[in-house]
Amino acid sequence: MPPALDHLDRDGIRAWLTEDDSAALDALWRRADRVRRAHVGNEVHLRGLVEVTNYCVRECAYCGIAACAGPLPRYRMTHDEILECARQGRDFGFGTLVLQGGEDPGVTRAFMADVVRAIKQETGAAITLSLGERSDEDLRAWREAGADRYLLRFETTDLALYRRIHPSLAGTVSDRFGRLLRMREMGYEIGTGVMIGIPGQTWDTLADDIWAFRGYDIDMIGIGPYLPSPRTPLAGALGQELAAAPGEQVANDELTTLKTMALTRIVCPDTNIPSTTALSILDPSAGRANGLCRGANVIMPNLTPPEYRVLYEIYPGKAAVHETAQALADGAVSLITTLGRTVGSGPGGRRS
Ligand code: SAH
């Protein structure tokens, strides 16, 4: 018998992660959906994603745009190009704009502060940043310019594994947990998350990760399958070295991703959880819908111009270059309607 879902603790989460009885899993899905409805309602919030730069100074071992991911054509969007995407998001009715990119010193403090101010002034949208481990001074300036939220996945609570997949920059120590706490002090809503099935991730550490979401009282939690990028170390020798023993190694499959999302919803009832692009790539026909039915309440349609989208390939197949932003937005709305849910209005923050 799997543990009762009423008072799940870390060990209960651990037991559910490897549950494979289909009647038990049906009960898990139903509970996650019920908790989602009771705490964040039937609205699905749309956040327009703009991938502002693919330059990156980091060498995260899993990421297809990391500095170590081979010679790639690199781009950085201009102020006006980003603003144009923001206007498009406003016209689509998106309450939030997410500006994401590699950790790129060429995206300077002053540049991003200007962009944030201009977007606020023109569209009034909530603004989420996801630009890596930036300095206190950068984060503060962007918060003062009007940024509302920041996304920075910690990827794993296993510190030995964390260090192997997040090499530090010279003279510093990579510390995503520390950054998240500083952002919270500055008044950002904070988002984090993990990939499911990275080599070295065990069922025990994944249970710890989910429990940490609750411990840190995270406002937004992104969970997607790990999709190996052939040009990264984690897809090659490093991945083989780090992989846990069979039976302990978490699978990078849809079922495990959905279990993690459902358990996260149950232990963090009022957080915002996207149904991620990576999940929809693993299962193009149903992944997005499955996520929304098992705990998620957010979709992030891509607004990046296709000529840049094709270069922001953090994992294979991500780019969806054949779909226009309009088609992606329409697809999200029709999915929401088909599921009997409603398109969220307003900024859709956890606290607003
Ligand atoms: N530079 C920013 C944004 C990175 S891209 C940052 O570091 O936060 C956003 C997310 O994509 C990452 O946090 C990571 O969880 C996910 N990602 C990166 N590589 C991936 C891969 N190979 N498979 C699946 N997701 C990946």
Coordinates of C-alpha atoms and ligand atoms in Angstrom, one line a residue:
M1 CA 0.0 0.0 0.0
P2 CA 1.4 3.4 -0.9
P3 CA 1.4 6.0 1.9
A4 CA -1.8 8.1 2.5
L5 CA -1.8 11.3 0.5
D6 CA -3.1 13.5 3.4
H7 CA 0.0 14.1 5.3
L8 CA 2.8 13.4 2.9
D9 CA 6.3 13.7 4.2
R10 CA 9.7 13.2 2.6
D11 CA 9.5 9.4 3.1
G12 CA 6.0 9.2 1.7
I13 CA 7.1 11.2 -1.4
R14 CA 10.0 8.7 -1.8
A15 CA 7.6 5.7 -1.7
W16 CA 5.2 7.3 -4.2
L17 CA 8.0 8.1 -6.7
T18 CA 8.5 4.3 -7.4
E19 CA 4.8 3.4 -7.1
D20 CA 3.7 1.6 -10.3
D21 CA 0.3 0.2 -9.4
S22 CA -2.1 1.9 -11.9
A23 CA -5.1 2.2 -9.5
A24 CA -2.8 3.8 -6.9
L25 CA -1.4 6.2 -9.5
D26 CA -5.0 7.1 -10.5
A27 CA -5.6 8.2 -7.0
L28 CA -2.4 10.3 -7.1
W29 CA -3.5 12.0 -10.3
R30 CA -7.0 12.7 -8.9
R31 CA -5.6 14.1 -5.7
A32 CA -3.1 16.4 -7.5
D33 CA -5.8 17.7 -9.7
R34 CA -8.2 18.3 -6.8
V35 CA -5.5 20.2 -4.8
R36 CA -4.7 22.2 -7.9
R37 CA -8.4 23.2 -8.4
A38 CA -8.9 24.0 -4.7
H39 CA -5.8 26.2 -4.3
V40 CA -5.1 27.8 -7.7
G41 CA -8.4 27.3 -9.4
N42 CA -9.2 26.5 -13.0
E43 CA -7.3 29.3 -14.6
V44 CA -4.2 28.5 -16.6
H45 CA -1.8 31.4 -16.8
L46 CA 0.0 32.1 -20.0
R47 CA 3.6 33.5 -19.8
G48 CA 5.2 34.7 -23.0
L49 CA 8.8 33.4 -23.2
V50 CA 11.5 35.5 -24.8
E51 CA 14.9 33.9 -25.1
V52 CA 16.9 37.1 -25.1
T53 CA 20.5 35.7 -25.5
N54 CA 22.2 32.4 -26.1
Y55 CA 25.6 33.7 -25.0
C56 CA 26.7 32.0 -21.8
V57 CA 29.8 32.0 -19.6
R58 CA 28.7 28.9 -17.6
E59 CA 29.6 25.3 -18.3
C60 CA 26.5 23.6 -16.9
A61 CA 27.1 20.0 -18.0
Y62 CA 23.6 19.4 -19.3
C63 CA 22.9 22.5 -21.2
G64 CA 23.2 22.8 -25.0
I65 CA 24.0 26.5 -25.0
A66 CA 26.7 26.3 -22.2
A67 CA 30.0 27.8 -23.0
C68 CA 31.5 24.3 -23.3
A69 CA 28.8 23.1 -25.8
G70 CA 31.0 23.6 -28.8
P71 CA 31.2 26.5 -31.2
L72 CA 27.7 27.8 -31.8
P73 CA 26.4 30.8 -33.6
R74 CA 25.5 33.2 -30.7
Y75 CA 22.9 36.0 -30.6
R76 CA 21.8 38.7 -28.3
M77 CA 18.5 40.4 -28.9
T78 CA 18.4 44.2 -29.1
H79 CA 16.3 46.4 -26.8
D80 CA 13.8 47.0 -29.7
E81 CA 13.5 43.4 -30.6
I82 CA 12.7 42.4 -27.0
L83 CA 10.2 45.2 -26.8
E84 CA 8.5 44.0 -30.0
C85 CA 8.1 40.5 -28.5
A86 CA 6.6 42.1 -25.3
R87 CA 4.0 44.0 -27.4
Q88 CA 3.1 40.8 -29.1
G89 CA 2.7 39.1 -25.7
R90 CA 0.4 42.0 -24.6
D91 CA -1.6 41.6 -27.8
F92 CA -2.1 37.9 -27.1
G93 CA -3.3 38.8 -23.7
F94 CA -0.4 37.3 -21.7
G95 CA -0.1 38.7 -18.2
T96 CA 3.5 37.9 -17.8
L97 CA 6.6 38.1 -19.9
V98 CA 9.6 35.8 -19.1
L99 CA 13.0 37.0 -20.2
Q100 CA 15.3 34.0 -20.3
G101 CA 18.8 33.5 -21.5
G102 CA 22.3 32.2 -20.9
E103 CA 24.4 33.8 -18.2
D104 CA 25.6 36.6 -20.4
P105 CA 27.7 39.6 -19.1
G106 CA 26.9 41.2 -22.4
V107 CA 23.3 41.6 -21.0
T108 CA 24.5 44.4 -18.7
R109 CA 22.8 45.7 -15.6
A110 CA 21.9 48.9 -17.3
F111 CA 20.7 47.3 -20.5
M112 CA 18.3 44.9 -18.7
A113 CA 17.1 47.6 -16.3
D114 CA 16.1 49.8 -19.3
V115 CA 14.4 46.8 -21.0
V116 CA 12.4 46.0 -17.8
R117 CA 11.3 49.7 -17.4
A118 CA 10.3 50.0 -21.0
I119 CA 8.2 46.8 -21.0
K120 CA 6.5 47.8 -17.7
Q121 CA 5.7 51.2 -19.1
E122 CA 4.4 50.0 -22.4
T123 CA 2.6 46.8 -21.5
G124 CA 2.1 46.7 -17.7
A125 CA 2.9 43.0 -17.8
A126 CA 4.5 41.2 -14.9
I127 CA 8.1 40.4 -15.7
T128 CA 10.0 37.2 -14.8
L129 CA 13.8 37.1 -15.4
S130 CA 15.8 33.9 -15.8
L131 CA 19.3 35.0 -16.6
G132 CA 21.4 32.8 -14.4
E133 CA 23.4 33.6 -11.2
R134 CA 23.7 37.3 -11.4
S135 CA 25.2 39.7 -8.8
D136 CA 23.3 41.3 -5.9
E137 CA 23.8 44.6 -7.7
D138 CA 22.3 43.4 -10.9
L139 CA 19.3 41.7 -9.2
R140 CA 18.6 44.8 -7.1
A141 CA 18.7 47.1 -10.1
W142 CA 16.4 44.9 -12.1
R143 CA 14.0 44.6 -9.1
E144 CA 14.0 48.4 -8.8
A145 CA 13.3 48.7 -12.5
G146 CA 10.2 46.6 -12.0
A147 CA 11.1 43.0 -12.4
D148 CA 8.7 40.8 -10.3
R149 CA 10.0 37.3 -10.4
Y150 CA 13.1 35.3 -11.0
L151 CA 13.6 31.7 -12.2
L152 CA 16.7 29.7 -11.3
R153 CA 16.4 26.0 -11.1
F154 CA 18.7 24.4 -8.5
E155 CA 18.4 21.1 -10.4
T156 CA 19.4 18.9 -7.4
T157 CA 19.8 19.1 -3.7
D158 CA 22.6 16.5 -3.8
L159 CA 25.5 18.9 -3.4
A160 CA 28.2 16.5 -4.7
L161 CA 26.1 16.1 -7.9
Y162 CA 25.3 19.8 -8.0
R163 CA 29.0 20.6 -8.1
R164 CA 29.7 18.1 -10.9
I165 CA 27.1 19.5 -13.2
H166 CA 27.6 23.2 -12.2
P167 CA 31.3 24.0 -12.5
S168 CA 32.0 27.3 -10.7
L169 CA 33.4 30.3 -12.5
A170 CA 37.0 31.2 -11.6
G171 CA 37.1 32.9 -8.2
T172 CA 33.5 32.2 -7.2
V173 CA 31.4 29.2 -6.0
S174 CA 28.2 28.4 -7.9
D175 CA 25.4 28.7 -5.3
R176 CA 21.9 28.7 -6.8
F177 CA 20.3 28.2 -3.4
G178 CA 22.1 31.3 -2.0
R179 CA 21.0 33.4 -5.1
L180 CA 17.3 32.3 -4.6
L181 CA 17.3 33.4 -1.0
R182 CA 18.9 36.8 -1.9
M183 CA 16.2 37.3 -4.5
R184 CA 13.5 36.6 -2.0
E185 CA 15.0 39.2 0.4
M186 CA 14.8 41.7 -2.5
G187 CA 11.1 41.0 -2.9
Y188 CA 11.2 38.8 -6.0
E189 CA 8.8 35.9 -6.3
I190 CA 11.2 33.0 -6.7
G191 CA 11.0 30.0 -9.0
T192 CA 13.2 27.0 -9.1
G193 CA 12.9 23.4 -10.2
V194 CA 14.7 20.3 -11.4
M195 CA 15.1 18.1 -14.5
I196 CA 14.0 14.6 -14.1
G197 CA 16.4 11.8 -14.8
I198 CA 19.8 13.5 -14.9
P199 CA 22.6 11.0 -14.5
G200 CA 23.3 10.6 -10.8
Q201 CA 19.8 11.6 -9.7
T202 CA 18.5 8.9 -7.4
W203 CA 14.9 8.3 -6.1
D204 CA 16.1 9.4 -2.7
T205 CA 17.6 12.7 -3.9
L206 CA 14.5 13.4 -6.0
A207 CA 12.4 13.0 -2.9
D208 CA 14.7 15.4 -1.1
D209 CA 14.3 17.9 -4.0
I210 CA 10.5 17.8 -3.8
W211 CA 10.7 18.2 0.0
A212 CA 13.1 21.2 -0.5
F213 CA 10.5 22.9 -2.7
R214 CA 8.2 23.0 0.3
G215 CA 11.0 23.8 2.8
Y216 CA 12.0 26.9 0.7
D217 CA 8.4 27.9 0.2
I218 CA 9.0 28.3 -3.6
D219 CA 6.6 30.4 -5.6
M220 CA 7.1 28.7 -9.0
I221 CA 8.4 25.2 -9.7
G222 CA 9.4 24.0 -13.1
I223 CA 9.8 20.3 -13.6
G224 CA 10.7 18.7 -16.9
P225 CA 12.4 15.6 -18.2
Y226 CA 16.2 15.7 -18.8
L227 CA 16.7 15.5 -22.6
P228 CA 20.4 14.8 -23.3
S229 CA 22.0 17.2 -25.7
P230 CA 24.7 15.4 -27.6
R231 CA 27.1 18.4 -27.5
T232 CA 27.3 18.4 -23.7
P233 CA 29.5 16.4 -21.3
L234 CA 26.5 15.0 -19.4
A235 CA 25.3 13.2 -22.6
G236 CA 28.8 11.5 -22.8
A237 CA 31.5 10.3 -20.5
L238 CA 30.5 12.4 -17.6
G239 CA 26.9 11.0 -17.7
Q240 CA 28.3 7.5 -17.7
E241 CA 30.5 8.3 -14.8
L242 CA 27.7 9.9 -12.7
A243 CA 24.9 7.5 -13.5
A244 CA 23.6 5.8 -10.3
A245 CA 23.1 2.0 -10.0
P246 CA 20.2 0.6 -12.0
G247 CA 17.2 0.6 -9.6
E248 CA 18.4 3.8 -8.0
Q249 CA 18.9 6.0 -11.1
V250 CA 15.8 8.1 -11.8
A251 CA 14.4 7.6 -15.4
N252 CA 14.0 10.6 -17.6
D253 CA 10.5 9.6 -18.7
E254 CA 7.1 11.1 -18.8
L255 CA 5.6 9.0 -16.0
T256 CA 8.3 10.0 -13.5
T257 CA 8.0 13.7 -14.6
L258 CA 4.2 13.5 -14.0
K259 CA 4.6 11.8 -10.6
T260 CA 7.1 14.5 -9.6
M261 CA 4.7 17.3 -10.7
A262 CA 1.7 15.7 -8.9
L263 CA 3.6 15.2 -5.6
T264 CA 4.9 18.7 -5.8
R265 CA 1.4 20.1 -6.3
I266 CA 0.2 18.1 -3.2
V267 CA 3.0 19.3 -0.9
C268 CA 3.1 22.9 -2.3
P269 CA -0.6 23.4 -2.9
D270 CA -0.6 27.1 -3.9
T271 CA 2.6 27.3 -6.0
N272 CA 2.6 28.0 -9.7
I273 CA 3.6 25.0 -11.8
P274 CA 4.1 25.1 -15.6
S275 CA 3.5 22.2 -17.9
T276 CA 6.9 22.4 -19.5
T277 CA 8.0 22.4 -23.1
A278 CA 10.4 19.6 -22.3
L279 CA 7.4 17.4 -21.3
S280 CA 5.6 18.3 -24.5
I281 CA 8.7 17.3 -26.5
L282 CA 8.9 13.9 -24.8
D283 CA 5.2 13.4 -25.6
P284 CA 4.1 15.7 -28.4
S285 CA 0.5 14.6 -28.6
A286 CA -0.4 14.6 -24.9
G287 CA 2.5 15.8 -22.7
R288 CA 1.3 19.3 -22.2
A289 CA -2.3 18.2 -21.4
N290 CA -1.1 15.5 -19.0
G291 CA 0.9 18.1 -17.1
L292 CA -2.1 20.4 -16.8
C293 CA -4.2 17.4 -15.5
R294 CA -1.7 16.3 -12.9
G295 CA -0.9 19.5 -11.1
A296 CA 0.2 22.2 -13.5
N297 CA -1.5 25.6 -13.9
V298 CA 0.8 27.5 -16.2
I299 CA 1.9 27.4 -19.9
M300 CA 4.8 29.4 -21.3
P301 CA 4.3 29.9 -25.1
N302 CA 7.4 30.9 -26.9
L303 CA 7.5 34.4 -28.4
T304 CA 11.2 34.3 -29.5
P305 CA 11.6 35.2 -33.2
P306 CA 12.2 32.0 -35.1
E307 CA 15.6 33.0 -36.3
Y308 CA 16.8 33.2 -32.7
R309 CA 14.7 30.3 -31.4
V310 CA 16.6 27.9 -33.6
L311 CA 19.8 28.9 -31.9
Y312 CA 18.4 28.5 -28.3
E313 CA 18.6 24.8 -28.4
I314 CA 19.3 23.8 -24.8
Y315 CA 18.2 20.3 -25.7
P316 CA 17.4 18.7 -29.1
G317 CA 14.0 19.4 -30.6
K318 CA 13.3 22.4 -28.4
A319 CA 13.2 25.0 -31.1
A320 CA 9.8 24.3 -32.7
V321 CA 10.9 26.7 -35.5
H322 CA 8.0 25.9 -37.8
E323 CA 5.4 27.3 -35.5
T324 CA 4.8 31.0 -35.4
A325 CA 4.3 32.7 -32.0
Q326 CA 0.6 33.2 -33.0
A327 CA 0.2 29.5 -33.6
L328 CA 1.8 28.6 -30.3
A329 CA -0.4 31.0 -28.4
D330 CA -3.5 29.8 -30.2
G331 CA -2.5 26.2 -29.5
A332 CA -2.2 26.9 -25.8
V333 CA -5.6 28.6 -25.6
S334 CA -7.4 25.8 -27.5
L335 CA -5.8 23.2 -25.2
I336 CA -6.9 25.1 -22.1
T337 CA -10.4 25.3 -23.4
T338 CA -10.6 21.7 -24.5
L339 CA -9.6 20.7 -21.0
G340 CA -12.5 22.7 -19.6
R341 CA -10.2 25.2 -18.0
T342 CA -10.0 29.0 -18.4
V343 CA -7.3 31.3 -19.7
G344 CA -5.9 33.2 -16.7
S345 CA -6.2 36.9 -16.5
G346 CA -4.0 39.4 -14.8
P347 CA -0.4 38.8 -13.7
G348 CA -1.1 35.4 -12.2
G349 CA 1.6 35.7 -9.5
R350 CA 1.5 33.6 -6.4
R351 CA 1.0 36.7 -4.3
S352 CA -0.8 39.0 -6.8
Ligands
SAH1 N1 20.6 30.4 -17.9 C1 19.4 30.3 -17.2 C2 18.3 29.7 -18.1 C3 18.6 28.3 -18.5 S1 17.5 27.5 -19.6 C4 19.6 29.4 -16.0 O1 20.6 28.8 -15.8 O2 18.7 29.4 -15.1 C5 16.2 27.0 -18.5 C6 16.2 25.6 -18.0 O3 16.3 24.6 -19.0 C7 17.3 25.2 -17.1 O4 17.1 25.6 -15.8 C8 17.3 23.7 -17.2 O5 16.5 23.1 -16.1 C9 16.6 23.4 -18.5 N2 17.5 22.6 -19.3 C10 18.8 22.9 -19.6 N3 19.3 21.8 -20.3 C11 18.4 20.9 -20.4 C12 18.3 19.6 -20.9 N4 19.4 19.0 -21.5 N5 17.2 18.9 -20.8 C13 16.1 19.4 -20.2 N6 16.1 20.6 -19.7 C14 17.2 21.4 -19.8

